[in-house]
Tab-separated table of C-alpha atoms in Angstrom:
chain	number	residue	atom	x	y	z
S	1	MET	CA	-12.624	40.965	3.887
S	2	ASP	CA	-10.637	39.221	1.113
S	3	ARG	CA	-12.235	37.888	-2.062
S	4	HIS	CA	-11.906	34.235	-1.081
S	5	THR	CA	-13.905	34.877	2.094
S	6	LEU	CA	-16.495	36.925	0.214
S	7	PHE	CA	-16.883	34.129	-2.315
S	8	ALA	CA	-17.233	31.417	0.333
S	9	ASN	CA	-19.760	33.517	2.224
S	10	TYR	CA	-21.821	34.050	-0.919
S	11	VAL	CA	-21.918	30.319	-1.673
S	12	ASN	CA	-22.894	29.491	1.909
S	13	ASN	CA	-25.521	32.234	2.174
S	14	HIS	CA	-27.072	31.761	-1.277
S	15	PRO	CA	-27.263	28.016	-1.950
S	16	GLU	CA	-30.232	28.617	-4.248
S	17	ALA	CA	-27.999	30.663	-6.566
S	18	ILE	CA	-25.603	27.766	-7.227
S	19	GLY	CA	-26.460	25.400	-10.052
S	20	LYS	CA	-24.748	22.521	-11.823
S	21	VAL	CA	-21.780	22.316	-14.173
S	22	VAL	CA	-22.552	18.768	-15.370
S	23	ASP	CA	-25.449	16.377	-14.772
S	24	PHE	CA	-23.870	14.729	-11.745
S	25	ASP	CA	-26.430	13.068	-9.492
S	26	ALA	CA	-24.956	12.467	-6.039
S	27	ASP	CA	-27.699	9.928	-5.255
S	28	HIS	CA	-26.902	7.684	-8.212
S	29	ASP	CA	-23.565	8.610	-9.832
S	30	ARG	CA	-20.172	7.471	-8.650
S	31	LEU	CA	-17.153	9.754	-8.959
S	32	TYR	CA	-13.653	8.523	-9.779
S	33	HIS	CA	-10.599	10.492	-8.681
S	34	PHE	CA	-7.823	10.669	-11.262
S	35	ASP	CA	-4.292	11.206	-9.998
S	36	LEU	CA	-2.223	12.822	-12.759
S	37	THR	CA	0.912	13.311	-10.663
S	38	ALA	CA	4.161	11.350	-10.827
S	39	ALA	CA	2.645	8.938	-8.287
S	40	ASN	CA	0.468	7.413	-11.018
S	41	LYS	CA	2.783	4.892	-12.659
S	42	GLU	CA	0.193	4.004	-15.308
S	43	LEU	CA	0.798	7.376	-16.945
S	44	THR	CA	3.852	6.362	-18.915
S	45	ALA	CA	5.415	8.573	-21.570
S	46	GLU	CA	3.840	6.395	-24.251
S	47	VAL	CA	0.337	6.835	-22.802
S	48	ILE	CA	0.729	10.592	-22.371
S	49	ASN	CA	2.013	11.069	-25.917
S	50	LYS	CA	-0.764	9.059	-27.585
S	51	PRO	CA	-4.226	10.597	-27.061
S	52	TRP	CA	-5.992	7.344	-27.979
S	53	MET	CA	-4.059	5.424	-25.293
S	54	PHE	CA	-4.665	8.150	-22.709
S	55	SER	CA	-8.381	8.125	-23.588
S	56	GLN	CA	-8.481	4.342	-23.334
S	57	LEU	CA	-6.972	4.489	-19.843
S	58	VAL	CA	-9.513	7.102	-18.714
S	59	ASN	CA	-12.421	5.128	-20.177
S	60	GLU	CA	-11.279	1.887	-18.559
S	61	LYS	CA	-11.019	3.507	-15.122
S	62	LEU	CA	-14.492	4.995	-15.391
S	63	HIS	CA	-16.021	1.773	-16.736
S	64	ASP	CA	-14.288	-0.605	-14.321
S	65	ASN	CA	-15.350	1.503	-11.344
S	66	ASN	CA	-18.889	2.118	-12.625
S	67	CYS	CA	-18.319	5.873	-12.623
S	68	ARG	CA	-20.065	8.319	-14.929
S	69	TYR	CA	-17.590	11.099	-14.172
S	70	GLY	CA	-13.986	11.448	-13.073
S	71	ILE	CA	-12.588	14.390	-11.109
S	72	GLY	CA	-9.245	15.844	-10.127
S	73	GLY	CA	-6.684	18.516	-10.542
S	74	TYR	CA	-7.099	21.657	-8.435
S	75	MET	CA	-3.578	22.903	-7.622
S	76	GLU	CA	-2.200	19.480	-8.555
S	77	HIS	CA	1.497	19.166	-9.476
S	78	ARG	CA	1.296	17.133	-12.676
S	79	THR	CA	3.830	15.406	-14.886
S	80	ILE	CA	1.620	14.884	-17.944
S	81	TYR	CA	2.387	18.245	-19.550
S	82	ALA	CA	5.805	17.143	-20.775
S	83	PHE	CA	4.183	15.946	-24.014
S	84	SER	CA	3.616	19.462	-25.348
S	85	SER	CA	6.003	22.388	-25.783
S	86	HIS	CA	2.991	24.582	-24.986
S	87	PHE	CA	3.898	24.179	-21.297
S	88	ASP	CA	7.619	24.859	-21.604
S	89	THR	CA	9.296	28.046	-20.400
S	90	ASP	CA	12.907	29.185	-20.395
S	91	ASP	CA	13.449	28.454	-16.723
S	92	GLU	CA	10.765	26.300	-15.063
S	93	PRO	CA	8.218	24.269	-17.053
S	94	ARG	CA	4.554	24.758	-16.183
S	95	ARG	CA	3.234	21.769	-14.244
S	96	LEU	CA	0.749	23.195	-11.682
S	97	HIS	CA	-2.868	22.558	-12.704
S	98	LEU	CA	-5.024	25.508	-11.643
S	99	GLY	CA	-8.542	24.238	-12.295
S	100	VAL	CA	-10.544	21.055	-11.917
S	101	ASP	CA	-10.926	18.437	-14.637
S	102	ILE	CA	-14.235	16.625	-15.014
S	103	TRP	CA	-13.710	13.518	-17.138
S	104	SER	CA	-16.621	12.122	-19.136
S	105	ASP	CA	-17.685	11.275	-22.687
S	106	ALA	CA	-17.407	13.669	-25.608
S	107	GLY	CA	-20.771	15.324	-26.096
S	108	THR	CA	-21.502	15.495	-22.359
S	109	PRO	CA	-23.548	18.661	-21.648
S	110	VAL	CA	-21.907	21.537	-19.751
S	111	TYR	CA	-23.983	24.080	-17.822
S	112	ALA	CA	-23.591	27.543	-16.326
S	113	PRO	CA	-23.646	27.107	-12.526
S	114	LEU	CA	-24.443	30.786	-11.930
S	115	ASP	CA	-26.355	33.574	-13.624
S	116	GLY	CA	-24.039	35.770	-15.651
S	117	ILE	CA	-22.932	36.913	-19.082
S	118	VAL	CA	-20.500	35.687	-21.714
S	119	HIS	CA	-17.218	37.470	-21.071
S	120	SER	CA	-15.273	36.012	-24.008
S	121	TYR	CA	-14.625	32.862	-26.018
S	122	GLN	CA	-12.221	31.474	-28.621
S	123	ASP	CA	-10.702	28.302	-30.004
S	124	ASN	CA	-7.261	27.943	-28.408
S	125	ASN	CA	-6.248	25.499	-31.097
S	126	THR	CA	-2.787	24.329	-30.027
S	127	ILE	CA	-1.739	20.828	-28.982
S	128	GLY	CA	-2.066	20.674	-25.209
S	129	ASP	CA	-4.140	23.868	-24.976
S	130	TYR	CA	-7.850	24.270	-24.153
S	131	GLY	CA	-9.216	24.057	-27.654
S	132	PRO	CA	-12.663	25.732	-27.694
S	133	THR	CA	-13.038	27.835	-24.554
S	134	ILE	CA	-15.846	29.860	-22.984
S	135	ILE	CA	-15.429	32.340	-20.123
S	136	LEU	CA	-18.444	33.648	-18.198
S	137	GLN	CA	-18.646	36.643	-15.871
S	138	HIS	CA	-20.768	36.635	-12.720
S	139	ASP	CA	-21.781	39.276	-10.185
S	140	LEU	CA	-22.039	37.817	-6.686
S	141	ASP	CA	-23.480	40.699	-4.674
S	142	GLY	CA	-20.758	43.025	-5.963
S	143	LEU	CA	-17.984	40.424	-6.114
S	144	THR	CA	-16.939	39.728	-9.723
S	145	LEU	CA	-16.213	36.081	-10.493
S	146	TYR	CA	-15.208	34.525	-13.810
S	147	SER	CA	-15.708	30.886	-14.753
S	148	LEU	CA	-13.740	29.182	-17.520
S	149	TYR	CA	-14.787	26.107	-19.500
S	150	GLY	CA	-12.078	24.514	-21.621
S	151	HIS	CA	-11.752	21.484	-23.958
S	152	LEU	CA	-15.211	22.010	-25.421
S	153	SER	CA	-16.632	20.989	-28.780
S	154	ARG	CA	-16.235	23.515	-31.576
S	155	LYS	CA	-19.985	23.740	-32.024
S	156	SER	CA	-20.150	25.110	-28.454
S	157	LEU	CA	-18.799	28.445	-29.735
S	158	LYS	CA	-21.504	28.924	-32.326
S	159	GLY	CA	-24.120	31.593	-31.627
S	160	LEU	CA	-22.229	33.194	-28.737
S	161	PHE	CA	-21.691	36.921	-28.413
S	162	LYS	CA	-20.048	39.174	-25.854
S	163	ASP	CA	-22.296	40.080	-22.900
S	164	MET	CA	-24.807	37.396	-23.912
S	165	PRO	CA	-26.866	36.616	-20.787
S	166	VAL	CA	-26.732	33.101	-19.357
S	167	SER	CA	-28.918	31.637	-16.645
S	168	LYS	CA	-28.077	29.219	-13.873
S	169	ASN	CA	-28.400	25.614	-15.111
S	170	SER	CA	-28.651	26.636	-18.766
S	171	GLN	CA	-26.594	24.470	-21.130
S	172	ILE	CA	-23.705	26.460	-22.581
S	173	ALA	CA	-21.562	23.773	-24.229
S	174	THR	CA	-20.630	20.131	-24.680
S	175	ILE	CA	-17.333	18.381	-23.972
S	176	GLY	CA	-15.166	18.039	-27.082
S	177	ASN	CA	-13.303	15.069	-28.501
S	178	ALA	CA	-9.533	14.711	-28.861
S	179	ASP	CA	-9.565	16.017	-32.440
S	180	GLU	CA	-10.884	19.423	-31.336
S	181	ASN	CA	-10.045	19.817	-27.626
S	182	GLY	CA	-6.262	20.171	-27.729
S	183	HIS	CA	-5.577	16.423	-28.173
S	184	TRP	CA	-6.816	15.359	-24.736
S	185	PRO	CA	-9.123	12.571	-23.598
S	186	PRO	CA	-12.618	14.095	-23.415
S	187	HIS	CA	-13.016	16.198	-20.285
S	188	LEU	CA	-13.980	19.648	-19.060
S	189	HIS	CA	-11.447	22.024	-17.540
S	190	PHE	CA	-13.445	24.121	-15.068
S	191	GLN	CA	-11.706	27.056	-13.413
S	192	LEU	CA	-12.651	30.154	-11.429
S	193	MET	CA	-10.879	33.524	-11.383
S	194	PHE	CA	-11.464	36.813	-9.598
S	195	ASP	CA	-9.492	38.836	-12.165
S	196	MET	CA	-9.058	38.122	-15.890
S	197	GLU	CA	-6.062	40.478	-16.015
S	198	GLY	CA	-7.183	41.860	-19.367
S	199	LYS	CA	-7.253	38.472	-21.106
S	200	GLN	CA	-9.960	37.468	-23.583
S	201	GLY	CA	-11.016	33.912	-24.441
S	202	ASP	CA	-8.104	32.423	-22.547
S	203	TYR	CA	-6.535	32.344	-19.101
S	204	PRO	CA	-3.692	30.127	-17.838
S	205	GLY	CA	-4.853	26.739	-16.591
S	206	VAL	CA	-1.336	25.488	-15.882
S	207	ALA	CA	1.388	27.484	-14.145
S	208	LYS	CA	4.799	27.192	-12.557
S	209	PHE	CA	4.679	25.214	-9.328
S	210	SER	CA	6.999	27.712	-7.636
S	211	GLU	CA	4.308	30.383	-8.118
S	212	LYS	CA	1.491	28.389	-6.504
S	213	GLU	CA	0.796	30.902	-3.713
S	214	ILE	CA	0.529	33.737	-6.230
S	215	TRP	CA	-2.001	31.903	-8.394
S	216	GLN	CA	-4.063	30.781	-5.422
S	217	LYS	CA	-4.833	34.421	-4.613
S	218	ASN	CA	-6.750	34.813	-7.893
S	219	ILE	CA	-8.069	31.281	-8.383
S	220	PRO	CA	-10.479	29.914	-5.754
S	221	ASP	CA	-11.307	26.235	-5.358
S	222	PRO	CA	-13.967	25.217	-7.934
S	223	GLY	CA	-15.156	22.665	-5.398
S	224	LEU	CA	-17.138	25.431	-3.702
S	225	ILE	CA	-19.351	25.515	-6.797
S	226	LEU	CA	-19.261	21.834	-7.743
S	227	LYS	CA	-20.047	20.479	-4.276
S	228	PHE	CA	-19.125	16.981	-5.462
S	229	PRO	CA	-18.957	14.204	-2.852
S	230	GLN	CA	-15.736	12.415	-2.031
S	231	ALA	CA	-14.496	10.397	-4.993
S	232	VAL	CA	-15.060	6.670	-4.603
S	233	ASN	CA	-11.648	5.588	-5.893
S	234	VAL	CA	-8.147	6.935	-6.143
S	235	GLY	CA	-5.909	5.772	-8.938
C-alpha cells in the first residue's frame, strides 16, 4: 500500500487524532478562495512587486466577502513568483505551489494538527522565501509525516528545540507580517511531506511545473488535514 493511501486511511480511521491548524469555525466563518494563477487579472506586476499593495488586495477581498480566512494553492501553477529571483533557475523558473496558503491577519494563531515533535526550524530570511519556518514530525501508526509552517512571526521560533514534543491543537506559532515573513501579505504556508530528504528547517514550497508528478509523490494534499469546506468565493 502506498504512502498516500496509508495517510488517507489513517485520517479516515482516526478522526479524533486530527486537530486544527487555525481557528476556523465551519459553522460561523466564511472561506475565500484566492486564485494566484495568470487567470487573476488583478494580480498585476505592480501589485505583486509591492507587498503593501498585495496585502491591501488580500485584505479587501477578505473584508468585502466577510471572510476571516482565505485559502488556496495546492499544486497551483502561479505567476506571482516572478517578483523574486529566489524562484529562478537556469532552465525553467519555479512556479508550482506545493502547499496550501491560509490568508489571515498577522498575529493569527497557528496550531499543531497532530501529536508530534519539532523536527527543525529556522528563519529563511530571503525575499520571497518562507521567513520563519517550523517543521514538525508525526508518527501515524508507523507512517512518518512531516508538516511545514512557513511565513511565521520571528517570535514563533523562540523557545523551540529539536525533538520538542507538541500536542494536537497546541499553539506553535503566529502568522508573521510582511517585514519578517519574506515580504508577503500575512498568511500561513502549510505543507505536508512524507520524506524531508535530509533537509533541516526548510523544504521546497515552490517547484518546476514540469516536475509536478514527481513532487506529488512526496507531498500529499493538506486538505486531508484541514477539512475546510468549499470556499464561498473565487476571485
